[in-house]
Coordinates of C-alpha atoms and ligand atoms in Angstrom, one line a residue:
M1 CA -49.0 99.4 -139.3
N2 CA -45.4 100.3 -140.0
S3 CA -43.6 97.1 -140.7
V4 CA -39.9 97.2 -141.5
I5 CA -37.6 94.8 -143.1
C6 CA -34.3 94.7 -141.2
K7 CA -31.0 93.4 -142.7
T8 CA -29.2 90.8 -140.7
T9 CA -26.4 88.3 -140.9
P10 CA -26.7 84.7 -139.9
Y11 CA -25.4 83.0 -136.7
L12 CA -24.2 79.5 -137.4
D13 CA -25.1 77.9 -134.1
Q14 CA -28.9 78.1 -134.0
K15 CA -29.4 74.3 -134.1
P16 CA -32.3 73.2 -131.9
G17 CA -31.4 70.4 -129.5
T18 CA -33.6 67.8 -127.7
S19 CA -36.2 70.5 -126.9
G20 CA -35.7 73.8 -128.8
L21 CA -32.9 76.3 -129.0
R22 CA -31.2 76.8 -125.6
K23 CA -28.3 79.2 -125.1
K24 CA -27.0 81.6 -122.5
V25 CA -29.1 84.7 -122.1
K26 CA -26.0 86.7 -123.2
E27 CA -26.2 84.8 -126.6
F28 CA -29.8 85.6 -127.0
Q29 CA -29.1 89.3 -126.3
K30 CA -26.6 89.5 -129.2
P31 CA -27.9 91.8 -131.9
N32 CA -30.7 90.0 -133.9
Y33 CA -30.0 86.6 -132.4
L34 CA -33.6 86.1 -131.3
E35 CA -35.0 87.8 -134.4
N36 CA -32.9 85.6 -136.7
F37 CA -34.3 82.4 -135.1
V38 CA -37.9 83.6 -135.0
Q39 CA -37.8 84.8 -138.6
S40 CA -36.3 81.4 -139.6
V41 CA -39.3 79.8 -138.0
F42 CA -41.7 82.1 -139.9
D43 CA -39.8 81.4 -143.2
V44 CA -40.1 77.7 -142.7
L45 CA -43.8 78.0 -141.8
G46 CA -44.5 79.9 -145.0
N47 CA -47.9 81.5 -145.3
V48 CA -49.3 82.3 -141.8
D49 CA -51.7 85.0 -143.0
G50 CA -54.6 85.3 -140.7
Q51 CA -53.5 82.3 -138.5
T52 CA -53.6 82.2 -134.8
L53 CA -50.4 81.6 -132.8
V54 CA -50.0 81.0 -129.0
L55 CA -47.2 82.5 -127.0
G56 CA -46.0 82.0 -123.4
G57 CA -43.0 81.1 -121.4
D58 CA -41.8 80.0 -118.0
G59 CA -41.1 83.5 -116.7
R60 CA -37.4 83.3 -116.7
Y61 CA -35.1 86.4 -117.3
F62 CA -35.6 87.7 -120.8
N63 CA -39.1 86.1 -121.1
R64 CA -41.0 89.5 -121.3
Q65 CA -38.5 91.1 -123.7
A66 CA -38.5 88.1 -126.0
A67 CA -42.3 88.0 -126.0
Q68 CA -42.5 91.7 -127.1
T69 CA -40.2 91.0 -130.0
I70 CA -42.0 87.9 -131.1
I71 CA -45.4 89.7 -131.1
K72 CA -44.1 92.5 -133.2
M73 CA -42.5 90.0 -135.6
A74 CA -45.7 88.0 -135.8
A75 CA -47.6 91.2 -136.7
A76 CA -45.1 92.0 -139.5
N77 CA -45.3 88.4 -140.8
G78 CA -49.0 88.5 -141.3
V79 CA -50.2 86.5 -138.3
G80 CA -53.9 87.1 -137.6
K81 CA -54.0 86.7 -133.9
M82 CA -51.7 86.0 -131.0
M83 CA -53.0 84.3 -127.8
V84 CA -50.6 85.3 -125.1
G85 CA -50.5 84.0 -121.5
Q86 CA -50.9 86.9 -119.1
G87 CA -47.5 88.4 -118.1
G88 CA -46.0 86.4 -121.1
L89 CA -46.5 83.2 -119.0
L90 CA -47.6 79.7 -120.0
S91 CA -46.4 76.4 -118.7
T92 CA -45.3 74.1 -121.5
P93 CA -48.2 71.7 -121.1
A94 CA -50.7 74.6 -120.8
A95 CA -49.3 76.1 -124.1
S96 CA -49.9 72.7 -125.7
C97 CA -53.4 72.6 -124.2
V98 CA -54.2 76.2 -125.5
I99 CA -53.0 75.4 -129.0
R100 CA -55.2 72.3 -129.2
K101 CA -58.3 73.8 -127.6
H102 CA -58.3 76.9 -129.7
K103 CA -57.2 75.2 -132.8
A104 CA -54.3 77.5 -133.2
F105 CA -51.8 77.1 -136.0
G106 CA -48.9 76.6 -133.5
G107 CA -47.1 78.5 -130.8
F108 CA -43.8 79.7 -129.4
I109 CA -42.7 78.5 -125.9
L110 CA -40.0 80.5 -124.2
S111 CA -38.1 78.3 -121.8
A112 CA -34.9 76.5 -121.1
S113 CA -36.9 74.1 -118.9
H114 CA -34.8 72.8 -115.9
N115 CA -31.8 74.9 -116.7
P116 CA -31.1 77.8 -114.3
G117 CA -32.3 81.3 -115.2
G118 CA -31.0 84.9 -114.8
P119 CA -28.9 87.3 -116.8
N120 CA -25.9 85.0 -116.7
E121 CA -27.9 81.8 -117.1
D122 CA -30.0 80.1 -119.8
F123 CA -32.9 81.1 -122.1
G124 CA -34.6 79.0 -124.7
I125 CA -37.3 79.0 -127.4
K126 CA -39.1 76.3 -129.2
Y127 CA -41.9 76.1 -131.7
N128 CA -44.9 73.8 -131.3
V129 CA -47.0 72.7 -134.2
T130 CA -50.8 72.4 -134.8
N131 CA -51.2 69.2 -132.7
G132 CA -49.8 71.2 -129.7
G133 CA -46.5 69.2 -129.7
P134 CA -42.9 70.1 -130.3
A135 CA -42.1 70.5 -134.0
P136 CA -40.6 67.3 -135.5
E137 CA -37.0 67.0 -136.5
S138 CA -37.7 67.7 -140.1
F139 CA -39.0 71.1 -139.1
T140 CA -36.2 72.0 -136.7
D141 CA -33.7 70.9 -139.3
A142 CA -35.3 73.2 -141.8
V143 CA -35.2 76.1 -139.3
Y144 CA -31.6 75.5 -138.6
A145 CA -30.7 75.4 -142.3
R146 CA -32.7 78.6 -142.8
S147 CA -31.0 80.4 -139.9
R148 CA -27.6 79.8 -141.5
E149 CA -28.5 81.8 -144.6
I150 CA -31.0 84.4 -143.3
S151 CA -30.4 87.9 -144.5
E152 CA -33.5 89.8 -143.3
Y153 CA -36.3 89.7 -140.8
R154 CA -39.6 91.6 -140.5
I155 CA -40.8 93.5 -137.5
A156 CA -43.6 95.9 -136.8
E157 CA -42.7 99.3 -135.4
L158 CA -45.0 99.4 -132.4
P159 CA -44.8 100.5 -128.8
D160 CA -44.5 97.7 -126.2
I161 CA -47.7 95.7 -125.8
D162 CA -49.5 95.5 -122.4
L163 CA -49.0 91.8 -121.5
D164 CA -50.8 92.1 -118.2
T165 CA -54.3 93.1 -118.9
L166 CA -56.7 90.3 -119.9
G167 CA -58.6 90.8 -123.1
E168 CA -58.2 91.4 -126.8
T169 CA -56.7 94.4 -128.4
D170 CA -55.6 95.4 -131.9
V171 CA -51.9 95.6 -132.4
G172 CA -51.0 97.0 -135.8
G173 CA -53.8 95.1 -137.5
M174 CA -53.2 91.9 -135.6
A175 CA -55.4 90.8 -132.7
V176 CA -53.6 90.2 -129.4
E177 CA -55.6 88.3 -126.8
I178 CA -54.1 88.2 -123.3
I179 CA -55.5 85.0 -121.7
D180 CA -55.5 83.7 -118.2
P181 CA -52.6 81.1 -118.3
V182 CA -54.3 78.7 -115.9
D183 CA -58.0 78.6 -117.0
D184 CA -58.0 76.2 -120.0
Y185 CA -55.5 73.9 -118.4
A186 CA -57.3 73.7 -115.1
Q187 CA -60.6 72.8 -117.0
L188 CA -58.8 70.0 -118.9
M189 CA -57.5 68.5 -115.6
E190 CA -61.0 68.6 -114.1
H191 CA -62.2 66.5 -117.0
L192 CA -59.5 63.8 -116.6
F193 CA -59.5 63.2 -112.8
D194 CA -62.0 62.7 -110.1
F195 CA -61.7 66.1 -108.5
K196 CA -64.6 65.4 -106.1
L197 CA -62.9 62.4 -104.6
I198 CA -59.4 64.0 -104.4
S199 CA -61.0 67.1 -102.8
S200 CA -62.8 65.2 -100.1
A201 CA -59.7 63.3 -99.3
L202 CA -57.6 66.5 -99.0
K203 CA -60.3 68.3 -97.0
A204 CA -60.6 65.3 -94.6
G205 CA -56.9 65.2 -94.2
S206 CA -56.7 61.6 -95.3
I207 CA -54.3 62.7 -98.0
T208 CA -51.8 65.5 -97.4
L209 CA -49.6 67.1 -100.0
C210 CA -46.5 69.1 -100.4
F211 CA -45.8 70.5 -103.9
D212 CA -42.6 72.3 -104.6
A213 CA -43.0 74.7 -107.5
M214 CA -39.3 75.6 -107.3
H215 CA -40.0 79.3 -107.9
A216 CA -40.9 78.4 -111.5
I217 CA -44.0 78.4 -113.7
T218 CA -46.2 75.8 -111.8
G219 CA -46.6 78.1 -108.8
P220 CA -49.8 79.8 -110.0
Y221 CA -51.1 76.6 -111.5
A222 CA -50.6 74.5 -108.4
K223 CA -52.0 77.2 -106.1
R224 CA -55.1 77.5 -108.2
I225 CA -55.7 73.7 -108.7
F226 CA -54.4 72.1 -105.4
E227 CA -55.2 74.8 -102.9
E228 CA -58.1 76.9 -104.3
R229 CA -59.9 74.3 -106.3
L230 CA -59.2 71.0 -104.5
G231 CA -58.9 72.4 -101.0
A232 CA -55.4 71.4 -100.0
V233 CA -54.3 73.2 -96.9
P234 CA -52.9 76.6 -97.7
G235 CA -49.1 76.3 -97.8
S236 CA -49.3 72.9 -99.4
V237 CA -47.6 74.5 -102.4
I238 CA -44.1 75.8 -101.5
N239 CA -41.8 78.1 -103.5
A240 CA -44.9 79.1 -105.3
I241 CA -43.9 82.6 -106.6
P242 CA -42.3 82.4 -110.0
K243 CA -39.0 84.3 -110.1
E244 CA -36.9 85.3 -113.1
D245 CA -33.9 83.4 -111.6
F246 CA -35.9 80.7 -109.9
G247 CA -34.6 82.0 -106.6
G248 CA -31.1 81.2 -107.7
G249 CA -31.7 77.4 -107.9
H250 CA -31.9 74.8 -110.6
P251 CA -35.6 74.3 -111.3
D252 CA -34.9 70.6 -111.8
P253 CA -37.2 68.3 -109.8
N254 CA -34.8 65.6 -108.5
L255 CA -33.5 64.7 -105.1
A256 CA -30.4 66.9 -105.6
H257 CA -32.2 70.1 -106.6
A258 CA -35.6 69.9 -104.8
H259 CA -33.8 69.4 -101.5
E260 CA -36.3 71.3 -99.4
L261 CA -39.0 68.8 -100.5
A262 CA -36.6 65.8 -100.1
E263 CA -35.8 66.8 -96.5
L264 CA -39.5 67.1 -95.7
M265 CA -40.2 63.7 -97.2
Y266 CA -37.4 62.0 -95.3
G267 CA -38.4 63.8 -92.1
P268 CA -40.9 62.9 -89.3
N269 CA -43.8 64.9 -90.7
A270 CA -43.9 63.9 -94.3
P271 CA -47.2 64.3 -96.1
T272 CA -48.8 61.5 -98.1
L273 CA -47.5 62.8 -101.4
G274 CA -44.5 65.0 -102.1
A275 CA -44.0 66.3 -105.6
A276 CA -42.1 68.9 -107.6
S277 CA -42.0 70.3 -111.1
D278 CA -39.4 72.0 -113.3
G279 CA -38.9 75.5 -114.8
D280 CA -41.6 75.1 -117.5
G281 CA -43.9 72.7 -115.7
D282 CA -43.5 69.6 -117.8
R283 CA -41.5 67.4 -115.5
N284 CA -42.6 65.8 -112.2
M285 CA -40.9 64.1 -109.2
I286 CA -43.1 61.9 -107.1
M287 CA -42.3 60.9 -103.5
G288 CA -44.0 59.2 -100.6
S289 CA -42.9 59.3 -97.0
R290 CA -39.3 58.1 -97.1
F291 CA -39.8 56.9 -100.6
F292 CA -38.7 58.1 -104.0
V293 CA -40.5 56.9 -107.1
T294 CA -38.2 56.6 -110.1
P295 CA -39.8 58.2 -113.1
S296 CA -39.6 54.9 -115.0
D297 CA -41.5 53.2 -112.2
S298 CA -44.0 56.0 -112.1
L299 CA -44.8 55.5 -115.8
A300 CA -45.3 51.8 -115.2
V301 CA -47.5 52.3 -112.2
L302 CA -49.6 54.9 -114.0
A303 CA -50.0 52.5 -117.0
A304 CA -51.0 49.6 -114.7
N305 CA -53.6 51.6 -112.9
A306 CA -54.9 54.1 -115.5
H307 CA -58.3 52.3 -115.9
M308 CA -59.2 53.3 -112.4
L309 CA -59.3 57.0 -113.3
P310 CA -62.1 58.8 -115.1
G311 CA -60.1 60.0 -118.1
Y312 CA -58.6 56.6 -118.8
K313 CA -61.4 54.2 -117.8
E314 CA -61.7 52.9 -121.4
G315 CA -58.1 51.5 -120.9
L316 CA -54.9 52.2 -122.8
R317 CA -54.4 51.9 -126.6
G318 CA -50.7 51.5 -126.1
V319 CA -47.7 53.0 -124.3
A320 CA -44.3 54.4 -125.3
R321 CA -41.1 55.2 -123.5
S322 CA -37.9 56.9 -124.5
M323 CA -35.1 54.5 -125.2
P324 CA -33.1 55.1 -122.0
T325 CA -36.2 54.8 -119.8
S326 CA -36.4 51.5 -117.9
Q327 CA -38.3 48.5 -119.2
A328 CA -40.8 48.5 -116.3
V329 CA -43.6 49.8 -118.5
D330 CA -42.8 47.2 -121.2
R331 CA -43.8 44.5 -118.6
V332 CA -47.1 46.2 -117.9
A333 CA -47.8 46.5 -121.6
R334 CA -47.1 42.8 -122.1
G335 CA -49.4 41.9 -119.2
M336 CA -52.2 44.1 -120.7
E337 CA -51.4 42.8 -124.2
I338 CA -51.0 46.3 -125.6
D339 CA -48.1 47.7 -127.7
C340 CA -45.1 49.4 -126.2
Y341 CA -42.9 51.7 -128.4
E342 CA -39.3 52.6 -127.8
T343 CA -38.5 56.1 -129.1
P344 CA -35.5 58.4 -129.0
T345 CA -35.1 60.9 -126.1
G346 CA -37.3 64.0 -126.5
W347 CA -41.1 64.4 -126.4
K348 CA -41.3 65.3 -130.1
F349 CA -41.0 61.6 -130.9
F350 CA -44.2 60.7 -129.1
G351 CA -46.3 63.2 -131.2
N352 CA -46.9 60.9 -134.2
L353 CA -47.8 57.9 -132.0
L354 CA -50.3 60.0 -130.0
D355 CA -51.8 61.5 -133.1
A356 CA -52.2 58.1 -134.8
K357 CA -53.9 56.9 -131.6
K358 CA -51.3 54.1 -131.2
I359 CA -50.6 55.1 -127.6
T360 CA -52.4 56.8 -124.6
L361 CA -49.6 57.1 -122.1
C362 CA -45.9 57.8 -122.5
G363 CA -42.9 58.9 -120.5
E364 CA -39.2 59.4 -120.1
E365 CA -36.8 58.5 -117.3
S366 CA -36.0 62.3 -117.0
F367 CA -39.0 62.9 -114.8
G368 CA -41.5 63.2 -117.7
T369 CA -44.8 61.6 -118.0
G370 CA -47.9 62.4 -120.1
S371 CA -50.8 61.2 -122.1
D372 CA -52.9 62.0 -125.1
H373 CA -54.6 64.9 -123.3
V374 CA -51.9 67.3 -124.7
R375 CA -48.7 66.8 -126.8
E376 CA -46.2 67.6 -124.1
K377 CA -45.1 65.9 -120.9
D378 CA -47.1 67.3 -118.0
G379 CA -45.9 67.8 -114.5
L380 CA -49.1 68.7 -112.7
W381 CA -51.1 66.1 -114.6
A382 CA -48.8 63.4 -113.2
V383 CA -49.2 64.8 -109.6
L384 CA -53.0 64.8 -110.0
F385 CA -52.8 61.3 -111.4
W386 CA -51.0 60.1 -108.3
L387 CA -53.4 62.0 -106.0
N388 CA -56.3 60.4 -107.7
L389 CA -54.7 57.0 -107.5
I390 CA -53.9 57.3 -103.8
A391 CA -57.5 58.4 -103.2
V392 CA -58.9 55.4 -105.1
R393 CA -56.5 52.8 -103.7
K394 CA -56.3 54.3 -100.2
Q395 CA -52.7 53.1 -100.0
S396 CA -49.4 55.0 -99.4
V397 CA -47.2 55.8 -102.4
A398 CA -44.6 53.2 -101.1
D399 CA -47.3 50.5 -100.8
I400 CA -48.6 51.2 -104.3
V401 CA -45.1 50.9 -105.8
R402 CA -44.1 47.8 -103.7
D403 CA -47.3 46.1 -104.8
H404 CA -46.4 46.9 -108.3
W405 CA -42.9 45.3 -107.9
R406 CA -44.4 42.2 -106.4
R407 CA -46.6 41.8 -109.4
F408 CA -44.2 42.7 -112.2
G409 CA -40.7 42.5 -110.6
R410 CA -38.5 45.5 -110.0
D411 CA -36.3 47.3 -112.5
F412 CA -33.5 48.9 -110.5
Y413 CA -32.7 52.0 -112.4
S414 CA -30.3 55.0 -112.1
R415 CA -28.8 57.7 -114.3
H416 CA -25.3 59.0 -113.8
D417 CA -24.5 62.4 -115.3
Y418 CA -21.0 63.7 -115.9
E419 CA -21.7 67.4 -116.6
G420 CA -19.4 70.1 -118.0
I421 CA -17.0 67.7 -119.8
D422 CA -14.9 69.2 -122.6
T423 CA -16.9 68.6 -125.8
A424 CA -14.0 66.9 -127.6
I425 CA -13.4 64.5 -124.7
A426 CA -17.1 63.6 -124.5
E427 CA -17.2 62.9 -128.2
G428 CA -14.1 60.8 -127.8
I429 CA -15.8 58.7 -125.1
M430 CA -18.8 58.1 -127.4
S431 CA -16.6 57.1 -130.4
H432 CA -14.5 54.8 -128.2
L433 CA -17.8 53.1 -127.3
R434 CA -19.0 53.0 -130.9
D435 CA -15.8 51.3 -131.9
Q436 CA -16.5 48.4 -129.6
L437 CA -20.1 47.8 -130.6
S438 CA -19.5 45.1 -133.2
A439 CA -17.3 43.1 -131.0
L440 CA -19.5 43.1 -127.9
P441 CA -22.3 40.7 -128.6
G442 CA -21.6 37.3 -127.0
K443 CA -18.9 38.7 -124.7
S444 CA -19.3 38.0 -121.0
F445 CA -18.4 40.3 -118.1
G446 CA -18.9 38.4 -114.9
D447 CA -22.6 37.4 -114.8
Y448 CA -23.4 39.7 -117.7
R449 CA -23.3 38.4 -121.2
V450 CA -23.9 41.0 -124.0
S451 CA -26.9 40.1 -126.2
F452 CA -26.9 43.2 -128.3
A453 CA -25.0 46.4 -128.7
D454 CA -25.9 49.3 -131.1
D455 CA -26.3 53.0 -131.7
F456 CA -30.0 53.4 -131.5
L457 CA -31.8 54.0 -134.8
Y458 CA -35.5 54.9 -134.7
R459 CA -37.8 54.4 -137.6
D460 CA -41.0 56.3 -136.9
P461 CA -43.8 53.7 -137.3
V462 CA -46.2 56.4 -138.5
D463 CA -44.3 58.5 -141.1
G464 CA -41.3 56.2 -141.6
S465 CA -38.8 59.0 -140.9
I466 CA -35.4 57.8 -139.5
S467 CA -33.5 59.3 -136.6
E468 CA -29.9 57.9 -136.3
R469 CA -27.3 57.9 -133.5
Q470 CA -29.7 58.3 -130.7
G471 CA -27.6 56.7 -128.0
I472 CA -25.5 53.6 -127.4
R473 CA -27.4 50.7 -126.1
I474 CA -25.8 47.6 -124.6
G475 CA -28.2 44.9 -123.6
F476 CA -27.5 41.8 -121.6
E477 CA -29.0 38.4 -121.7
N478 CA -30.5 38.8 -118.2
G479 CA -32.4 41.9 -119.4
S480 CA -30.1 44.5 -117.9
R481 CA -29.0 47.4 -120.0
I482 CA -26.5 50.2 -120.1
V483 CA -27.1 53.2 -122.3
F484 CA -24.8 56.1 -123.1
R485 CA -25.7 59.4 -124.7
L486 CA -24.8 63.0 -124.8
S487 CA -27.3 65.6 -123.6
G488 CA -28.9 67.8 -126.1
T489 CA -30.2 70.5 -123.7
G490 CA -27.0 71.8 -122.0
T491 CA -25.4 75.1 -122.8
E492 CA -21.9 74.6 -121.4
G493 CA -19.5 71.9 -122.5
A494 CA -21.0 68.4 -122.8
T495 CA -22.9 66.2 -120.5
L496 CA -22.5 62.5 -120.7
R497 CA -25.5 60.5 -119.4
I498 CA -25.1 56.9 -118.4
Y499 CA -28.3 55.0 -117.8
L500 CA -28.2 51.8 -115.9
E501 CA -30.9 49.2 -115.3
R502 CA -31.2 45.7 -113.9
Y503 CA -34.3 43.6 -113.5
D504 CA -35.1 41.5 -110.4
R505 CA -38.2 39.3 -110.1
D506 CA -37.4 38.1 -106.5
P507 CA -39.4 40.1 -103.9
E508 CA -36.8 39.4 -101.3
Q509 CA -34.3 41.5 -103.3
H510 CA -36.7 44.5 -103.9
K511 CA -35.6 46.3 -100.7
R512 CA -32.1 46.7 -101.8
D513 CA -30.5 50.0 -102.3
T514 CA -30.5 51.0 -106.0
Q515 CA -26.8 52.0 -106.3
E516 CA -25.7 48.9 -104.5
A517 CA -28.0 46.7 -106.7
L518 CA -26.5 48.3 -109.8
S519 CA -22.9 48.3 -108.6
D520 CA -21.7 45.6 -111.1
L521 CA -23.2 47.5 -114.0
I522 CA -21.8 50.8 -112.7
D523 CA -18.3 49.3 -112.8
L524 CA -18.9 47.7 -116.2
A525 CA -20.0 51.0 -117.6
E526 CA -16.7 52.5 -116.6
T527 CA -14.8 49.5 -118.0
L528 CA -16.5 50.0 -121.3
S529 CA -16.5 53.8 -121.5
E530 CA -13.5 54.9 -119.4
A531 CA -15.6 58.0 -118.7
K532 CA -13.9 58.8 -115.4
K533 CA -10.5 58.2 -116.8
H534 CA -11.0 60.4 -119.8
S535 CA -13.0 63.2 -118.1
G536 CA -10.7 63.2 -115.1
M537 CA -13.8 63.2 -112.9
S538 CA -13.8 60.8 -110.0
A539 CA -17.6 60.6 -109.7
P540 CA -20.8 61.6 -111.6
T541 CA -21.9 65.2 -110.9
V542 CA -25.6 64.2 -110.6
I543 CA -27.1 60.8 -109.8
T544 CA -30.8 60.4 -110.3
Ligands
VG1_1 C1 -33.2 66.1 -121.4 C2 -33.9 64.7 -121.0 C3 -34.9 64.4 -122.0 C4 -36.0 65.5 -122.1 C5 -35.3 66.8 -122.4 C6 -36.2 68.0 -122.4 O1 -32.6 66.0 -122.6 O2 -32.9 63.7 -120.9 O3 -35.5 63.1 -121.6 O4 -36.9 65.2 -123.1 O5 -34.3 67.1 -121.4 O6 -36.9 68.1 -121.2 P1 -31.1 65.7 -122.8 O7 -30.8 65.8 -124.3 O8 -30.4 66.8 -122.0 O9 -30.8 64.4 -122.2 V1 -37.2 69.6 -120.5 O10 -38.2 69.4 -119.2 O11 -35.6 70.1 -120.3 O12 -37.9 70.4 -121.8
CO2 CO1 -39.2 71.1 -118.8

């Protein structure tokens, strides 16, 4: 093999965010931009001689090209074998599954998740470690540091590799195995859920399903699992063909972006379960007829019912949620007398807790739920979980959630995003909030008396590592909370996220509209942050 060492100069902005490095495609197309980052990962990894790496992405624009570059660089860096999803495709949870199942050293996932795709939109790359999960901050910090001083990278001079034919070939002394992207993942799902029960309910028509793949990676997975394997009526999966630009939409499963599904679910012929996933297949939205399940509630419902499903019949070791996620799951954990951990935003923080067997289920308010079956959040897993639960309980989605509220009380919850704010203004809003923190405890605003106010600091209970400034939390004596943080996944300006929650035990109140139930807190968030005033925006751009 002819391997060359190419000279390069550093880019100074290759700092991975909440989930990998995300930039405009145009940035990634700059000379050596991708190569610098990938070589920085190899440099931090050190000796990878003979190791196996996994590679796949969500199929967005630039996916194939990036895959070719990474394979050639892997060969030149001594990697023994690359396992690549056919067509360069793998959903994020499937990549995690493949790394674990085949005991690979790690893997590259090419995705900017829910961000739009296309020549003028976003691309992303992240490295996952041996446990199948996103690399921890210590690793991404080291990659960033390396990228700022890199001076050369290694690449094999090879013709383009055939990414479409299944099977193993030799590429310049390195084995490249093109694998079916769905097989391993589908097998794992079969092991966790009662496929027989779900299948008979779908075939009998007692459960109907509409899954919106949003022209993203889950199309082939959902077709195979829901329609071919479980027997859902053909057409149950919509927008099933992955497209490089996701059909021009945002592959973000929420009521704003998955509008085709939302319309169906609020219409006269709604199926039993409506669901959607994002660009790379790790998020999920769950709906019943005229009913939207907040991701925070979904996590709590899954935790309370997990023992009814085959993969979780032994019960849960513990649970975890990201800090801004509502406290609904905490109430379930208390009832079950298991531990509940509060972690910073981003799946990488769950990895240690899962590996140390401290938790079985975890989730985030941003439409992410998962368990110890892989080390990523998992969209289709959550949909299968709900299908299985509905089949066991023989109740509608709405009835399952309302029962849950009657038992545990309801955590009204919403997130207000202000997107595309000038970065300096967004930083200013955060520091204005930070300046108030020490004076807030004990202060009252109407019925709300502040019990604590801080900038969230996380000490990992497994390795003791510390992550600071993870978001501003303001907690009230009645259990309500307001959280403020800046997004770490955007590629344009800044996004301010305001998370609002209020608990109500009284079943009479559970029917209330969420925004109305939260209106005092919404006003209070503005009083404290002056977000509208400083951003010049009269309303949030997205409310979930
Ligand atoms: C967002 C979500 C966070 C999630 C992250 C990656 O991050 O809030 O909960 O882990 O996206 O998800 P941020 O920093 O923009 O708030 V995905 O599906 O984009 O990989
Ligand atoms: Co995603």
